[in-house]
Short mmCIF file of C-alpha atoms and ligand atoms in Angstrom, two decimals:
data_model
loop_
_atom_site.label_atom_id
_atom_site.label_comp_id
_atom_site.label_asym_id
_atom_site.label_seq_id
_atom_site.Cartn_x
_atom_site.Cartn_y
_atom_site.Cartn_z
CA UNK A 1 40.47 53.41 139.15
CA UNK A 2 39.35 49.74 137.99
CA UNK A 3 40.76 48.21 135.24
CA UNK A 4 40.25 48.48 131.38
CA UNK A 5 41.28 44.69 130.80
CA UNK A 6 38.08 42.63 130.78
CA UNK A 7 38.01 39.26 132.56
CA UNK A 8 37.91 37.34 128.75
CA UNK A 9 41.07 39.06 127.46
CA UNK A 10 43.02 37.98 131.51
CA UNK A 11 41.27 34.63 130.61
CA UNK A 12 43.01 34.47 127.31
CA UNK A 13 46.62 35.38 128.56
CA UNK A 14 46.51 33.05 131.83
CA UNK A 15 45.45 30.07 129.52
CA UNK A 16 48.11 31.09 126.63
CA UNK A 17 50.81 31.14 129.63
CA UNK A 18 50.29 27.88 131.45
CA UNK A 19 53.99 26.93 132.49
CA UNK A 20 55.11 29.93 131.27
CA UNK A 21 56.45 33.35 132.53
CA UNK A 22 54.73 36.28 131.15
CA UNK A 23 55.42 39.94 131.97
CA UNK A 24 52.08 41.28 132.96
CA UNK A 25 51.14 45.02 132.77
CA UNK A 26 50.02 46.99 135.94
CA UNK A 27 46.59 47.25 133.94
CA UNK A 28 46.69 43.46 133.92
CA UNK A 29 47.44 42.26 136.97
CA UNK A 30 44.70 44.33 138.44
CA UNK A 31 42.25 42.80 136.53
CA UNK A 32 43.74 39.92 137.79
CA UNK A 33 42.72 40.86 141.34
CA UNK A 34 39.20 41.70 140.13
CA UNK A 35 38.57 38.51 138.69
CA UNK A 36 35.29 36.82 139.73
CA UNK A 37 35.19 34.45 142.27
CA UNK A 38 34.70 30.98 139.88
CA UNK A 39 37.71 32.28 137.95
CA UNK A 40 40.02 31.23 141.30
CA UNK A 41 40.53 27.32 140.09
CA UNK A 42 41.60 28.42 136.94
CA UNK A 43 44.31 30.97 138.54
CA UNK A 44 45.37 28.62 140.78
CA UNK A 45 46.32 25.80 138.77
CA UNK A 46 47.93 28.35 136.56
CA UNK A 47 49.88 29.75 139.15
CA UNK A 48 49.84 26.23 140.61
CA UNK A 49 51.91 25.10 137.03
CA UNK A 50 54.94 27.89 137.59
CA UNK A 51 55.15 27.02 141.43
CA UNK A 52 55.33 23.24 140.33
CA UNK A 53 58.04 24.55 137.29
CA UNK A 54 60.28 26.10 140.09
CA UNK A 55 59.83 24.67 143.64
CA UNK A 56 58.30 20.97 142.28
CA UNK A 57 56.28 19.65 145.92
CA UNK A 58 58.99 21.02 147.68
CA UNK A 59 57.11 23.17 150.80
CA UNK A 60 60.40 25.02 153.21
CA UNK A 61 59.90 25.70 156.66
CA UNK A 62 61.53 28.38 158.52
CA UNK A 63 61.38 29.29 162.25
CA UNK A 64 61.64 32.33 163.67
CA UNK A 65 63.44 33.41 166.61
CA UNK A 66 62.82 37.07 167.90
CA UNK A 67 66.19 38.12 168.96
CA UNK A 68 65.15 41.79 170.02
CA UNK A 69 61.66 42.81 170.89
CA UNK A 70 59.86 45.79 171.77
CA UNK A 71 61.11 49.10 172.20
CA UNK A 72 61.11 50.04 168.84
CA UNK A 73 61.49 53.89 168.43
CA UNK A 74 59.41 53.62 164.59
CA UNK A 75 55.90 53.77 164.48
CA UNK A 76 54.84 50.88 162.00
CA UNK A 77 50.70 50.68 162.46
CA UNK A 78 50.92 47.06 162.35
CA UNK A 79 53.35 46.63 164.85
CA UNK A 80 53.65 45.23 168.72
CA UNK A 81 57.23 46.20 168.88
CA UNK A 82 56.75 49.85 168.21
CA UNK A 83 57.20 52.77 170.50
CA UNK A 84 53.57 53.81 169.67
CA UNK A 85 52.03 50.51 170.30
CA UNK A 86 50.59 49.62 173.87
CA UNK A 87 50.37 45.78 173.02
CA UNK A 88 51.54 43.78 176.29
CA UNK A 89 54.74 42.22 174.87
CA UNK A 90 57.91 41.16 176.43
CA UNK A 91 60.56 43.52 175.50
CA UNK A 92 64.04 42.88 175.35
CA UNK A 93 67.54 43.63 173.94
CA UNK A 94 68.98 40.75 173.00
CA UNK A 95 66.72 36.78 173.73
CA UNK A 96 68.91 34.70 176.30
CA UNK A 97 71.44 32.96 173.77
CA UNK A 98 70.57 29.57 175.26
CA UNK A 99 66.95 30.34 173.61
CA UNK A 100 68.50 31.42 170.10
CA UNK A 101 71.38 28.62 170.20
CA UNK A 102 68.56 25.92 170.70
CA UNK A 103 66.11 27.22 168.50
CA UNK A 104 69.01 27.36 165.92
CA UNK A 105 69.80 23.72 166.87
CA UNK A 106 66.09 23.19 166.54
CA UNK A 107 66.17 23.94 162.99
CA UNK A 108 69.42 22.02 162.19
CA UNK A 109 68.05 18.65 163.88
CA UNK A 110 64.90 19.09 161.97
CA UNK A 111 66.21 19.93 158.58
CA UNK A 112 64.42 23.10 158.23
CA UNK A 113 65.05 25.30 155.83
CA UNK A 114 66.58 28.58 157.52
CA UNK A 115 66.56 30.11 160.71
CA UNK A 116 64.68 33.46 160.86
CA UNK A 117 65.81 36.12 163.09
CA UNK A 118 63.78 39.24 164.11
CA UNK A 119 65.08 42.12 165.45
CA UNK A 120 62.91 45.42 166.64
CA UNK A 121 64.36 48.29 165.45
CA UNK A 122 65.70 50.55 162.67
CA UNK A 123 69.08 51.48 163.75
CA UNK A 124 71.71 49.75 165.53
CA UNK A 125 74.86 50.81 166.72
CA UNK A 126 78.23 48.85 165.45
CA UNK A 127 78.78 47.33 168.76
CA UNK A 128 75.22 45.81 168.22
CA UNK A 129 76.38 44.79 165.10
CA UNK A 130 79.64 42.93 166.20
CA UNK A 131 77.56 41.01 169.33
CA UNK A 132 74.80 40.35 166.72
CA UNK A 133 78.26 38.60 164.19
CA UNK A 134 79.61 36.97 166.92
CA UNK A 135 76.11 35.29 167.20
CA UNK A 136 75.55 34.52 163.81
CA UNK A 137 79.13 32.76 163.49
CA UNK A 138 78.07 30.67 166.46
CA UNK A 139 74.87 29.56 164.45
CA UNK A 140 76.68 29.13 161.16
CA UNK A 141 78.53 26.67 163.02
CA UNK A 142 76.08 24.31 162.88
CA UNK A 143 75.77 24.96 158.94
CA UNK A 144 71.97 26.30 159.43
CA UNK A 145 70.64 28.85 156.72
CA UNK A 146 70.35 32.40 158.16
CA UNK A 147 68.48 35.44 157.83
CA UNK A 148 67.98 37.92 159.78
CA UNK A 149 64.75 40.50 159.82
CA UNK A 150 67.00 43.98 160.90
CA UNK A 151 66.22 47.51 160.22
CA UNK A 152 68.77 50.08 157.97
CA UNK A 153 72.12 49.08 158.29
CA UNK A 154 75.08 50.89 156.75
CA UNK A 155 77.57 49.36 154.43
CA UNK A 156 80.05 48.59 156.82
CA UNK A 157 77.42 46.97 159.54
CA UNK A 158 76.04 45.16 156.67
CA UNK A 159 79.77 43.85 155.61
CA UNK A 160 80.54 42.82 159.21
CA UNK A 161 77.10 40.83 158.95
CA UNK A 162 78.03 39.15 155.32
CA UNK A 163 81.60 38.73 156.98
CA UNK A 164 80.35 36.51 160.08
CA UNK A 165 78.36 34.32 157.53
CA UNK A 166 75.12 36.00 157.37
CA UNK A 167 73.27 34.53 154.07
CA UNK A 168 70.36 36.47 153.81
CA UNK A 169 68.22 39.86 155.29
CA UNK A 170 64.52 40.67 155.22
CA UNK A 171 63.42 43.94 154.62
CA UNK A 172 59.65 43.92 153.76
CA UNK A 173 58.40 47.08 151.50
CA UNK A 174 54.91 45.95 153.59
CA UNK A 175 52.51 47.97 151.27
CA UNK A 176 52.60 50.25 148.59
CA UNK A 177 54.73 53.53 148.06
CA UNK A 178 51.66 55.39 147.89
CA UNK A 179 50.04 53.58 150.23
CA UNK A 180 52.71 53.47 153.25
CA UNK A 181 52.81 57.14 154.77
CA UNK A 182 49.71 55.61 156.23
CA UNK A 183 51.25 52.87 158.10
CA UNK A 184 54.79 54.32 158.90
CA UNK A 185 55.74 58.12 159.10
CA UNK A 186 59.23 57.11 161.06
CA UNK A 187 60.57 55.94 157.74
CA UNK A 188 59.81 56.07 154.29
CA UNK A 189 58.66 53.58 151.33
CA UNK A 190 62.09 54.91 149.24
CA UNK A 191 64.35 54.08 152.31
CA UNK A 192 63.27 50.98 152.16
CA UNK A 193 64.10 50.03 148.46
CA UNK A 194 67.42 51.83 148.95
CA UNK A 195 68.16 49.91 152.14
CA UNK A 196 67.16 46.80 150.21
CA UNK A 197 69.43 47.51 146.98
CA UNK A 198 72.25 48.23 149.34
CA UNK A 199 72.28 44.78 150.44
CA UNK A 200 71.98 43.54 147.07
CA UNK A 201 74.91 45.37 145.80
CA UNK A 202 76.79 43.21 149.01
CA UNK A 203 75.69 39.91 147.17
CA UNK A 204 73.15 39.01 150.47
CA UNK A 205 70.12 37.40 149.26
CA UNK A 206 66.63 39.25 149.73
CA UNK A 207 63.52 37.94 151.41
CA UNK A 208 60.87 41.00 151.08
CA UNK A 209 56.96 40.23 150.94
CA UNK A 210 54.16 42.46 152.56
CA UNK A 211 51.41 43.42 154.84
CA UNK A 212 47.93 42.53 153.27
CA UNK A 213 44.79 44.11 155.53
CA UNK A 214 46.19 47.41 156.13
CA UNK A 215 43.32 49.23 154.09
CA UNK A 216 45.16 49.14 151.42
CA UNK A 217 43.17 48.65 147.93
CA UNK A 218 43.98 46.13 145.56
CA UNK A 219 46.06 48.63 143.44
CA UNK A 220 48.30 48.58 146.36
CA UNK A 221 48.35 45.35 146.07
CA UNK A 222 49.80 45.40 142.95
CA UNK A 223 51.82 48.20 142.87
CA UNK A 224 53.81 46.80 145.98
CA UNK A 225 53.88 42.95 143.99
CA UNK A 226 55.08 45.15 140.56
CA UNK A 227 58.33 46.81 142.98
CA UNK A 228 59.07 43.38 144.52
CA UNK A 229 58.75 42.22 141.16
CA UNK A 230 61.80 44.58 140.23
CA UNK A 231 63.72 43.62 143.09
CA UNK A 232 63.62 39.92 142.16
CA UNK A 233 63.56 38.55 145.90
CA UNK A 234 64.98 34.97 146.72
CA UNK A 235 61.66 35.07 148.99
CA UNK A 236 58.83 36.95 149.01
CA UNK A 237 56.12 36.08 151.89
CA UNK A 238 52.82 37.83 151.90
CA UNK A 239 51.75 38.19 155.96
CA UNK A 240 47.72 38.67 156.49
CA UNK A 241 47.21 41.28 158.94
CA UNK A 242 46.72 39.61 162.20
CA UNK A 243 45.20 42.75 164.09
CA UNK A 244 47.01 43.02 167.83
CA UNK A 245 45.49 44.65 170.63
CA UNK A 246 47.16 47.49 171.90
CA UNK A 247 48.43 48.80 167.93
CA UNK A 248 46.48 50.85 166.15
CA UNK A 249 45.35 48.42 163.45
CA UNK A 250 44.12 46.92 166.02
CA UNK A 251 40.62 47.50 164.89
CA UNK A 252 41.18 47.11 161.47
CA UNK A 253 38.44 45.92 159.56
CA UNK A 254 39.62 42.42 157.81
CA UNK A 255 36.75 41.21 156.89
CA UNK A 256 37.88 42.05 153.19
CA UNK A 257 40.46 38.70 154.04
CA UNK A 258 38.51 36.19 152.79
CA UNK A 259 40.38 32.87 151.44
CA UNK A 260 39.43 33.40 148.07
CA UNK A 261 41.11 36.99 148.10
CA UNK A 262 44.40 35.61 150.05
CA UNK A 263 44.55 33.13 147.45
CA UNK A 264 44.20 35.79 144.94
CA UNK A 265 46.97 37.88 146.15
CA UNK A 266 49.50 35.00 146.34
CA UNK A 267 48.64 33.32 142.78
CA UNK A 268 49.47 36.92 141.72
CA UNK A 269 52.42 37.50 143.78
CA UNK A 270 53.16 33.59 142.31
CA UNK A 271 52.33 35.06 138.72
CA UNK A 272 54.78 38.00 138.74
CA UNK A 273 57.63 36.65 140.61
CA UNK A 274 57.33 33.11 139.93
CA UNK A 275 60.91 31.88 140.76
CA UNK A 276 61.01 33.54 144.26
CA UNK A 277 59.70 31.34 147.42
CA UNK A 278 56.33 32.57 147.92
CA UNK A 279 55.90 32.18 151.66
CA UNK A 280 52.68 32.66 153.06
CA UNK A 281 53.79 33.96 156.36
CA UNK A 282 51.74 35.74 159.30
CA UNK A 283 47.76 34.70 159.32
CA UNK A 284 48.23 31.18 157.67
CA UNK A 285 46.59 29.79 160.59
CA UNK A 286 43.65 31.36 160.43
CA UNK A 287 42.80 32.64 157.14
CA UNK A 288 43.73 29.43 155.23
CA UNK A 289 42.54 27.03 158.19
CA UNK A 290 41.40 24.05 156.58
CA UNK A 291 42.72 24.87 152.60
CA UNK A 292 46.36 23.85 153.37
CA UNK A 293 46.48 21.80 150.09
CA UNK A 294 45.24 24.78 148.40
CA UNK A 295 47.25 27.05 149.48
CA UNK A 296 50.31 24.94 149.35
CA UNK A 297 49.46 24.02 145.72
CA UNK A 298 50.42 27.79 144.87
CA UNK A 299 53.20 28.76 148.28
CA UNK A 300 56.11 26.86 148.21
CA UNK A 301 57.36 28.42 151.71
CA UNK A 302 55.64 28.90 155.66
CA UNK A 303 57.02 29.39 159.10
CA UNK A 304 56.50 27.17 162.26
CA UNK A 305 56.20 27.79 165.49
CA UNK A 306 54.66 31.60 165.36
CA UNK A 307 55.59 34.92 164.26
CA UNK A 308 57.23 37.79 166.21
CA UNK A 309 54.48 38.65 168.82
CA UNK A 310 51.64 36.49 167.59
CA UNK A 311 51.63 32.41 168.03
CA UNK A 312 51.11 29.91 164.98
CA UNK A 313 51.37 26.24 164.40
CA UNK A 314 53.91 24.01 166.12
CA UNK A 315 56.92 22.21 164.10
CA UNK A 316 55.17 18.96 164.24
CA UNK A 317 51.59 19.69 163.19
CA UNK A 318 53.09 22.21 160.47
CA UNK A 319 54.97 18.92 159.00
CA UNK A 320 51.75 16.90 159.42
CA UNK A 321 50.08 19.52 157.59
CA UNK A 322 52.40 19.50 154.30
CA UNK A 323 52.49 15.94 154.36
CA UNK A 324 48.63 15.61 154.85
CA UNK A 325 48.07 17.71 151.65
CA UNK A 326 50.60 15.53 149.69
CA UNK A 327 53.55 17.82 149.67
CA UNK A 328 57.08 16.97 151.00
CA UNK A 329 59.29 19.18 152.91
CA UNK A 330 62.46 20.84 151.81
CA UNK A 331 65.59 19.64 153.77
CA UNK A 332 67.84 22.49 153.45
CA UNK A 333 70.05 22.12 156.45
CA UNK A 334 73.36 20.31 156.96
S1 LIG B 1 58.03 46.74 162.04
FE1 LIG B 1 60.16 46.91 162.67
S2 LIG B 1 60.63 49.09 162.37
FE2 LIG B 1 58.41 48.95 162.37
S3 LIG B 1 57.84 49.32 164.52
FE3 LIG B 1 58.02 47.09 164.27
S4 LIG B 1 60.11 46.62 164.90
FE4 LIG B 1 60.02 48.83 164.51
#
């Protein structure tokens, strides 16, 4: 169903809200996603004003180190680690700790933000647990920012986690409730939230963003940006689908990821949860090649170095890149 809130009357609220925070309606915000494309300079600099109230030029970079891969008994769409995808990955229980130690150092000597750390999987036994602790108090050694990507934990895993130092956990909703029995029937949309306000309730913080490309419809869109919205994320990155071989999105038709609707999705995401990072994660590379200052004029947040199974920019070109478009980069580390 489109929207009853005419372009003019969005026009009139973005402009009265410059700076500002504003709670917009469902009704709203869609509009905001159908508004034409020489409206998109105007929502920019307006979402461009909140992420310059919050996050000044600051841009944080995080790398990610996949710690488990493959072998993933959940059956995500999207996904190269999961038992139903036939993508040629390397699969593995836990990455050599020389690898994870010196990506970890990696991130220390180069004053990145945080050190990202994927795991495949939605359960994991406690003995997993303790080896993955004894890990993260190795890390936390060097005083580098950690969060790990890890499926449903229970209270007590999740304590032993907090316990060893553990500062923060991704759990993505990835697309709408109504939306996500088409990408996942493993698990559901409601576990998800649960799992998240679990952790919450520990005091970790919460980095949880989405999928954009599924087939989802702009609704989606919102709907998923209105629950994220509740949950009040320290980070919220937005991945573009980034179709693999071998998964069954794998044909998915992205031709509806154009940079002007990217942009769209992350001024919104900017709009209703303006204090969280907005990373633009998975897909940077290629849908925003060339409109780095753009983009980073609205994100305040992007990985180097690639994502779990798909490559992306190296450290040094990703730092070129945020200096190029007149942006300096957060030094979060010790
Ligand atoms: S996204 Fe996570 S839970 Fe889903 S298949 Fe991939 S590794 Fe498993």
């Amino acid at each position: 169903m489109s929207s009853m809130i005419t372009a003019d009357t969005i026009r009139k609220i973005l402009s009265d809200n410059i700076n500002k925070e504003y709670s917009f309606s469902r009704e709203e915000a869609i509009a905001i996603m159908n508004l034409p494309e020489e409206d998109m300079p105007f929502l920019m600099e307006v979402a461009g004003s909140l992420r310059k109230k919050y996050k000044g030029n600051y841009v944080s970079i995080h790398l990610l180190t996949n710690a488990r891969s493959g072998n993933c008994s959940q059956n995500c769409a999207y996904c190269a680690q999961s038992c139903r995808s036939k993508a040629d990955i390397e699969k593995y229980k836990w990455v050599d700790d020389e690898k994870l130690y010196s990506d970890n150092a990696f991130v220390h000597d180069n004053h990145l933000s945080r050190h990202c750390i994927g795991l495949s999987g939605m359960k994991f036994t406690d003995e997993d647990i303790e080896e993955l602790a004894e890990k993260i108090r190795v890390m936390k050694a060097d005083g580098t920012h950690l969060c790990c990507s890890i499926g449903f934990l229970t209270e007590k895993q999740a304590l032993i986690l907090k316990e060893a130092g553990l500062d923060r956990i991704n759990h993505n909703l990835n697309s709408s409730r109504s939306y996500y029995h088409n990408i996942c029937t493993t698990h559901t949309y409601e576990q998800r939230v649960n799992n998240i306000h679990m952790l919450q309730r520990l005091g970790f913080e919460i980095c949880s963003g989405g999928i954009i490309g599924m087939g989802e419809s702009k609704e989606d869109i919102v709907d998923m940006l209105l629950d994220l919205r509740e949950i009040q994320p320290e980070a919220l990155p937005i991945n573009f689908l980034l179709p693999i071989p071998g998964t069954p999105l794998e044909h998915a038709d992205t031709t509806v990821l154009t940079p002007s609707y990217c942009m769209k999705v992350l001024c919104l995401a900017r709009l209703l949860v303006p204090q969280s990072d907005i990373r633009c994660a998975a897909g940077r590379e290629v849908y925003f090649k060339g409109r780095e200052k753009e983009l980073l004029s609205v994100v305040d947040s992007i990985f180097a170095s690639g994502y779990l199974t798909a490559d992306g920019q190296g450290i040094s070109d990703t730092i070129k890149t945020i200096t190029d478009a007149g942006f300096v980069y957060e030094i979060e580390s010790d």
